[in-house]
XYZ file of C-alpha atoms in Angstrom:
524
model
C 30.684 92.463 170.310
C 31.767 94.098 167.057
C 29.249 93.268 164.286
C 30.757 91.552 161.255
C 30.432 93.692 158.096
C 30.300 90.328 156.195
C 27.286 89.230 158.232
C 25.540 92.605 157.769
C 25.614 91.951 154.037
C 23.367 89.000 154.427
C 20.730 89.995 157.029
C 18.998 92.814 158.847
C 20.644 92.068 162.174
C 22.621 94.764 163.988
C 20.728 97.483 162.152
C 19.439 99.150 165.203
C 22.354 101.590 165.638
C 21.655 103.052 162.248
C 17.930 102.871 162.022
C 16.189 106.019 160.861
C 13.127 107.045 162.860
C 11.271 110.243 163.722
C 13.849 112.530 165.226
C 13.267 114.353 168.564
C 12.442 118.060 168.259
C 15.489 120.231 168.120
C 16.185 122.664 171.050
C 14.818 126.107 170.349
C 16.772 129.000 168.969
C 16.290 132.487 170.497
C 13.036 134.009 169.292
C 13.508 137.678 170.316
C 16.597 139.471 168.895
C 18.905 141.142 171.416
C 20.333 140.314 174.799
C 18.183 138.908 177.542
C 17.835 141.595 180.334
C 19.139 140.924 183.764
C 15.673 141.045 185.313
C 14.487 137.582 184.439
C 11.176 138.350 186.125
C 10.487 140.980 183.477
C 10.863 138.404 180.672
C 8.738 135.885 182.637
C 6.000 138.582 182.671
C 6.120 138.597 178.821
C 5.027 134.936 178.899
C 1.480 136.152 179.564
C 1.639 139.222 177.226
C -1.488 139.846 175.109
C 0.368 139.200 171.857
C 0.962 135.633 170.746
C 4.239 136.456 168.883
C 5.452 138.226 172.045
C 4.758 135.161 174.210
C 6.329 132.760 171.722
C 9.315 135.089 171.318
C 9.777 135.337 175.084
C 9.689 131.511 175.397
C 12.272 130.967 172.759
C 14.500 133.755 174.062
C 14.469 132.374 177.638
C 15.233 128.932 176.430
C 17.840 130.007 173.923
C 19.661 131.964 176.660
C 19.800 128.974 178.867
C 18.095 130.516 181.887
C 16.821 127.689 183.968
C 15.817 129.519 187.075
C 12.762 128.130 188.988
C 10.632 131.105 188.022
C 11.379 130.448 184.298
C 10.452 126.783 184.682
C 7.230 127.746 186.440
C 6.437 130.370 183.892
C 6.965 127.965 181.022
C 4.917 125.295 182.711
C 2.068 127.825 182.948
C 2.383 128.454 179.236
C 1.401 124.753 178.631
C -2.130 125.909 179.522
C -2.119 128.747 177.010
C -5.127 128.948 174.655
C -2.741 129.179 171.653
C -1.360 125.927 170.322
C 1.988 127.514 169.208
C 2.589 128.895 172.618
C 1.912 125.494 174.234
C 4.346 123.451 171.998
C 7.062 126.210 172.156
C 6.793 126.015 175.948
C 7.100 122.162 175.922
C 10.031 122.390 173.602
C 11.793 124.978 175.742
C 11.345 122.814 178.820
C 12.788 119.846 176.965
C 15.871 121.936 176.048
C 16.387 122.459 179.829
C 16.620 118.800 180.577
C 16.683 117.796 184.210
C 16.408 121.477 185.227
C 12.813 121.337 184.173
C 11.994 118.406 186.549
C 9.509 120.639 188.448
C 7.406 120.910 185.329
C 6.871 117.123 184.884
C 3.368 117.135 186.396
C 2.298 119.893 184.087
C 3.912 118.212 180.975
C 2.225 114.911 181.890
C -1.177 116.555 182.072
C -0.698 117.953 178.594
C 0.040 114.528 177.131
C -3.730 114.594 176.704
C -3.718 117.891 174.792
C -5.812 118.018 171.595
C -2.730 119.049 169.621
C -0.440 116.173 168.489
C 2.512 118.521 168.271
C 2.049 119.560 171.937
C 1.705 115.971 173.000
C 4.853 115.019 171.095
C 6.966 117.874 172.616
C 5.613 117.117 176.062
C 6.642 113.481 175.767
C 10.088 114.632 174.463
C 10.479 117.097 177.380
C 9.527 114.404 180.014
C 12.090 112.029 178.580
C 14.746 114.770 178.903
C 14.115 115.211 182.668
C 15.431 111.797 183.510
C 14.643 110.294 186.912
C 11.885 112.859 187.571
C 9.974 111.701 184.472
C 9.129 108.273 186.147
C 6.066 109.876 187.686
C 4.728 110.442 184.140
C 5.272 106.868 182.897
C 1.570 105.840 183.117
C 0.638 108.815 180.867
C 3.527 107.966 178.472
C 2.338 104.390 178.242
C -0.981 105.644 176.885
C 0.842 107.863 174.416
C 2.750 104.880 173.089
C -0.430 103.917 171.202
C -1.395 107.468 170.244
C -3.115 108.069 166.905
C -0.156 110.281 165.839
C 3.163 108.713 164.847
C 5.428 111.425 166.239
C 3.676 111.266 169.606
C 4.096 107.487 169.701
C 7.733 107.691 168.807
C 8.536 110.397 171.425
C 6.608 108.520 174.129
C 8.488 105.244 173.352
C 11.856 107.051 173.421
C 10.965 108.825 176.589
C 10.030 105.568 178.379
C 13.337 103.980 177.127
C 15.298 107.018 178.419
C 13.519 107.140 181.811
C 14.004 103.392 182.347
C 11.109 102.751 184.638
C 12.224 99.098 184.985
C 11.762 95.973 182.891
C 8.476 95.163 184.689
C 6.946 98.169 183.104
C 8.814 98.717 179.792
C 9.350 95.172 178.535
C 5.655 94.040 178.510
C 4.694 97.381 176.824
C 7.417 97.067 174.154
C 6.723 93.450 173.471
C 2.975 94.133 173.039
C 3.930 96.973 170.660
C 5.996 94.481 168.598
C 2.833 92.383 168.120
C 0.465 95.192 167.388
C 2.166 98.439 166.433
C 2.192 99.640 162.765
C 5.392 99.000 160.898
C 6.636 102.557 161.092
C 6.695 102.343 164.863
C 8.746 99.162 165.105
C 12.275 100.752 164.796
C 12.075 102.830 167.993
C 10.389 99.920 169.809
C 13.260 97.581 168.735
C 15.884 100.114 169.743
C 14.259 100.570 173.125
C 14.114 96.879 173.808
C 17.757 96.329 172.759
C 18.920 99.089 175.046
C 17.422 97.219 177.961
C 19.762 94.292 177.351
C 19.667 91.112 179.347
C 16.708 92.099 181.599
C 14.485 91.957 178.458
C 15.547 88.566 177.324
C 12.975 86.478 179.360
C 10.032 88.499 177.971
C 11.489 88.458 174.513
C 11.847 84.672 174.643
C 8.242 84.312 175.559
C 7.269 86.714 172.706
C 8.632 84.176 170.296
C 5.446 82.212 170.802
C 3.656 84.931 168.759
C 4.277 84.477 165.012
C 3.740 88.135 164.213
C 6.597 89.120 166.583
C 9.159 86.483 165.870
C 11.055 88.283 163.075
C 11.372 91.461 165.182
C 12.291 89.592 168.285
C 15.099 87.759 166.571
C 16.490 91.206 165.461
C 16.409 92.467 169.113
C 17.999 89.301 170.551
C 20.774 89.503 167.939
C 21.378 93.068 168.917
C 21.624 92.059 172.591
C 24.123 89.413 171.621
C 25.679 86.794 173.969
C 23.713 88.200 176.852
C 20.642 86.764 175.110
C 22.000 83.206 174.940
C 19.282 82.010 177.290
C 16.854 82.323 174.356
C 18.810 79.862 172.265
C 16.269 76.939 172.346
C 13.326 79.133 171.285
C 15.395 80.907 168.603
C 16.453 77.478 167.329
C 12.853 76.546 166.836
C 12.383 79.592 164.667
C 14.922 78.186 162.234
C 12.107 75.998 161.041
C 9.524 78.679 160.886
C 7.211 78.823 157.804
C 8.326 82.361 157.064
C 11.762 82.461 155.347
C 12.477 85.913 156.819
C 12.052 84.552 160.222
C 14.239 81.579 159.435
C 16.902 83.890 158.080
C 16.960 86.208 161.155
C 16.732 83.304 163.587
C 19.939 81.811 161.999
C 21.827 85.105 162.171
C 20.540 85.626 165.693
C 22.111 82.268 166.737
C 25.380 83.522 165.326
C 25.316 86.981 167.092
C 24.251 85.331 170.329
C 27.316 83.054 170.089
C 25.177 79.957 170.604
C 26.692 76.606 171.469
C 27.615 73.644 169.381
C 24.062 72.149 169.814
C 22.750 74.520 167.209
C 25.182 73.479 164.438
C 23.228 70.562 163.008
C 20.131 72.721 162.393
C 22.285 75.395 160.789
C 23.939 72.827 158.509
C 20.517 71.578 157.582
C 19.520 75.192 156.603
C 22.298 75.223 153.991
C 19.786 73.246 151.850
C 16.877 75.562 152.570
C 14.539 76.261 149.571
C 15.190 80.024 149.965
C 18.620 81.289 148.954
C 18.733 84.046 151.501
C 18.285 81.468 154.262
C 21.035 79.301 152.712
C 23.462 82.159 152.651
C 22.584 83.245 156.170
C 23.223 79.682 157.373
C 26.739 79.812 155.982
C 27.274 83.225 157.575
C 26.000 81.900 160.875
C 28.530 79.053 160.900
C 31.240 81.683 160.372
C 29.969 83.816 163.207
C 30.034 80.857 165.549
C 33.714 80.284 164.641
C 35.451 77.184 166.060
C 32.150 76.294 167.840
C 30.927 75.183 164.434
C 34.136 73.178 163.650
C 32.024 70.095 163.054
C 30.578 71.798 159.912
C 34.001 72.310 158.345
C 33.746 69.435 155.993
C 30.317 70.634 154.773
C 31.653 74.138 154.288
C 34.586 72.819 152.174
C 32.036 71.120 149.897
C 30.068 74.423 149.610
C 33.201 76.277 148.881
C 33.415 74.329 145.669
C 29.784 74.731 144.773
C 28.516 76.218 141.526
C 26.819 79.154 143.341
C 29.481 81.943 143.439
C 27.933 83.708 146.396
C 27.767 80.478 148.379
C 31.349 79.761 147.484
C 32.292 83.260 148.899
C 30.312 82.681 152.039
C 31.770 79.239 152.640
C 35.384 80.480 152.094
C 34.800 83.270 154.572
C 33.090 80.939 157.105
C 35.974 78.376 156.911
C 38.569 80.996 157.829
C 36.544 81.644 161.061
C 35.620 77.975 161.795
C 39.209 76.810 161.327
C 41.386 79.838 162.068
C 44.406 77.715 162.948
C 44.689 76.220 159.457
C 47.707 77.572 157.453
C 46.182 76.998 154.011
C 43.870 80.096 153.915
C 46.231 82.065 151.723
C 46.359 79.263 149.080
C 42.677 78.261 149.388
C 40.494 81.193 150.557
C 42.517 83.994 148.971
C 42.429 82.814 145.331
C 38.729 82.083 145.634
C 37.981 85.579 147.047
C 40.147 87.266 144.401
C 38.141 85.348 141.737
C 34.921 86.527 143.511
C 35.820 90.226 143.388
C 35.970 90.015 139.621
C 32.472 88.361 139.316
C 29.793 90.074 137.268
C 27.374 90.032 140.186
C 27.964 93.101 142.370
C 26.625 91.185 145.460
C 29.385 88.598 145.074
C 32.001 91.324 144.681
C 30.756 93.169 147.739
C 30.658 89.891 149.792
C 34.228 89.102 148.781
C 35.368 92.608 149.740
C 33.806 92.237 153.113
C 35.465 88.897 153.558
C 38.890 90.093 152.607
C 38.582 92.772 155.220
C 37.972 90.241 157.988
C 40.946 87.983 157.406
C 43.336 89.811 159.630
C 46.051 87.516 160.887
C 45.197 84.808 158.345
C 46.233 86.339 155.032
C 48.913 89.053 154.661
C 47.602 92.624 154.479
C 49.037 93.544 151.158
C 47.751 90.329 149.642
C 44.226 91.591 150.538
C 44.769 95.257 150.151
C 45.906 95.226 146.537
C 42.726 93.551 145.037
C 40.516 95.568 147.340
C 42.054 98.786 146.086
C 41.052 97.768 142.586
C 37.389 97.788 143.741
C 37.545 101.445 144.764
C 36.487 102.382 141.258
C 33.801 99.745 140.930
C 30.582 100.908 139.167
C 28.509 99.573 142.019
C 28.234 101.885 145.073
C 27.814 98.985 147.524
C 30.978 97.259 146.136
C 32.856 100.544 146.494
C 31.664 100.963 150.132
C 32.565 97.345 150.972
C 36.026 97.924 149.657
C 36.482 101.180 151.550
C 35.346 99.591 154.843
C 37.666 96.603 154.265
C 40.686 98.765 153.531
C 40.046 100.930 156.606
C 39.905 97.730 158.648
C 43.269 96.682 157.302
C 44.619 99.990 158.342
C 48.104 101.553 157.726
C 49.331 98.332 156.063
C 47.055 99.135 153.129
C 48.777 102.439 152.388
C 51.112 101.119 149.695
C 48.145 99.685 147.780
C 46.207 102.934 148.289
C 49.161 105.030 147.086
C 49.169 103.052 143.891
C 45.373 103.518 143.602
C 45.901 107.380 143.720
C 47.196 107.216 140.112
C 44.737 108.673 137.619
C 41.739 106.460 137.324
C 38.277 105.645 138.775
C 39.866 104.366 142.113
C 41.495 107.716 143.001
C 38.656 109.197 144.963
C 37.999 106.055 147.013
C 41.727 105.727 147.838
C 41.773 109.353 149.035
C 38.709 108.686 151.167
C 40.313 105.677 152.881
C 43.582 107.624 153.444
C 41.600 110.377 155.087
C 40.442 107.802 157.704
C 43.988 106.743 158.431
C 45.169 110.190 159.478
C 48.829 110.972 160.233
C 49.864 107.414 159.426
C 49.201 108.120 155.707
C 52.072 110.576 155.575
C 54.013 108.407 153.061
C 51.133 108.901 150.542
C 51.718 112.674 150.464
C 53.647 112.731 147.174
C 50.883 110.775 145.396
C 48.245 112.916 147.108
C 50.024 116.102 145.883
C 49.922 114.782 142.278
C 46.227 114.020 142.674
C 45.505 117.617 143.472
C 45.580 118.175 139.718
C 42.731 115.875 139.054
C 40.142 117.468 136.774
C 37.244 116.396 138.909
C 36.368 118.739 141.762
C 35.018 116.046 144.020
C 38.239 114.077 143.665
C 40.338 117.099 144.503
C 38.059 117.725 147.553
C 38.659 114.156 148.814
C 42.381 114.490 148.318
C 42.450 117.691 150.400
C 40.461 115.898 153.126
C 43.187 113.167 153.186
C 45.991 115.753 153.332
C 44.263 117.676 156.066
C 43.725 114.480 158.087
C 47.534 113.898 158.179
C 47.839 117.111 160.151
C 51.095 118.923 160.931
C 53.081 116.119 159.412
C 51.857 117.452 156.032
C 53.566 120.832 156.574
C 55.365 120.630 153.164
C 51.995 120.941 151.513
C 51.110 124.433 152.864
C 52.283 126.241 149.742
C 50.231 123.952 147.419
C 47.178 124.164 149.602
C 47.408 127.999 149.671
C 47.431 128.032 145.847
C 44.398 125.813 145.795
C 42.601 128.047 148.296
C 43.382 131.098 146.208
C 42.844 129.800 142.683
C 40.682 126.640 142.551
C 37.322 127.356 140.712
C 35.369 124.956 143.047
C 34.001 126.283 146.312
C 33.938 122.801 147.653
C 37.706 122.399 146.913
C 38.535 125.835 148.323
C 36.609 124.987 151.497
C 38.494 121.718 152.010
C 41.726 123.590 151.349
C 41.067 126.108 154.120
C 40.080 123.283 156.570
C 43.321 121.448 155.665
C 45.451 124.514 156.238
C 43.781 124.943 159.599
C 44.658 121.337 160.575
C 48.214 121.484 159.241
C 49.727 124.963 159.983
C 47.340 127.951 159.947
C 50.233 130.291 160.742
C 52.153 129.234 157.552
C 48.948 129.458 155.605
C 47.873 132.802 157.171
C 48.120 135.037 154.045
C 45.953 132.789 151.908
C 43.529 132.229 154.789
C 43.167 135.949 155.476
C 42.486 136.689 151.877
C 39.860 133.900 151.696
C 38.241 134.862 154.899
C 37.867 138.490 153.653
C 37.037 138.127 149.994
C 36.177 134.642 148.807
C 32.845 134.622 146.955
C 31.488 131.617 148.878
C 30.130 131.896 152.507
C 31.233 128.463 153.454
C 34.826 129.117 152.235
C 34.982 132.402 154.151
C 33.763 130.715 157.327
C 36.250 127.819 156.994
C 39.112 130.220 156.461
C 38.096 132.256 159.533
C 37.857 129.079 161.683
C 41.300 128.126 160.617
C 42.632 131.655 161.537
C 40.781 131.455 164.877
C 43.062 128.554 165.821
C 45.948 130.975 165.938
C 44.359 132.667 169.010
C 44.002 129.498 170.908
């Protein structure tokens, strides 16, 4: 199920794919300069050298060279017992980089989940998770680490359990308990882990709705699982009357994402009069998410479409187009209201209207939507600009005429180029306007324009001469970099003279590298 950008504007649901949490440790880079000798045994011997820097360097060199021989795994596993903390965590990190090839080291890694160093524990959890099936034997130790005193250890343990997938009988009770008791910063990886389990987690999640401290989070997970969580409908419906408005809001949106049945519509309609405005808006969004299932609410939505609240008017207009998709009057009723909304002084109303216009495919002509959306590309509010960009991308190539007009000098030019860069070769008809925009005084605009030209690819062959001039003469390294990339995408052979000059003598490292990468394509 594709999440609705309009719905995203009103709740926290479907956030799990973009949630920011502690990142897994990166695979190691080689620690000792030079080539690894053929006698791996000689390097393995260095793992027990007297010097700590030598041992650490040998570990990173072995891992960086990708040598996963059994004696290497055994040697690195032995390093987990080294007296030096750096040697231990470097060894665990190296084993993690080997993935399933380090399966034989799982017992040693599991034992070090009790190490007195949090960094060692975190890397060991990370490494176990990377071994896959072999890591199941370490699940009991990982479960203990899920409540470790250190956040990074907890996060890596939770991720490892989710990756290993020991089965719902083990993971679901653990994750549900963490929802109730974990500190707030640990909640995102727990939510992501539960959502990744899908339908097998629904029964336990439904029961977890009995705990008030978990309801908000559980509704988020069930919304992420989507229609497969429909068995939880009755319990989620009860949460729409919760004392906490945040729970009510997410419970409503959850019903929409689960595609609940018509039995939930009366409660959602009632929520349109909630004392909290965020709950009222979410109720309107939920009716739209349910689509024709909520057709009995159409008359109520028509009343709300004429309300004094501009945001509710926008929500109701969007919801009606989904509840009654077979009605022919959307272009004469919804469109004028949404165009009025994109001119509103409240940026949230403008953003909501932009999202709504992007989701009316098949109901309102593309150009009728694209033209007002293109006008928002120069909006003073970043959220409004982003909403307009997303909406225009969703309209696709049929928005190109409006985007071409937006390439005229003005605040919308950069946003128009950004959208065109997402449309690729289909934006070929915009090349004359893009060529004119290369003369914009702002470097960031010129860079966006070059990205759009490059995305068109070989179809933009007529631009090689202009791009070569930009690569040679533009004062901005960012612009020259994008010119080199564009030439590499369009015709590196035709742009070879300018690329060779840039690769050899440009003052900026990034420009030289981009030019060389473009030239390298000639050898492919």
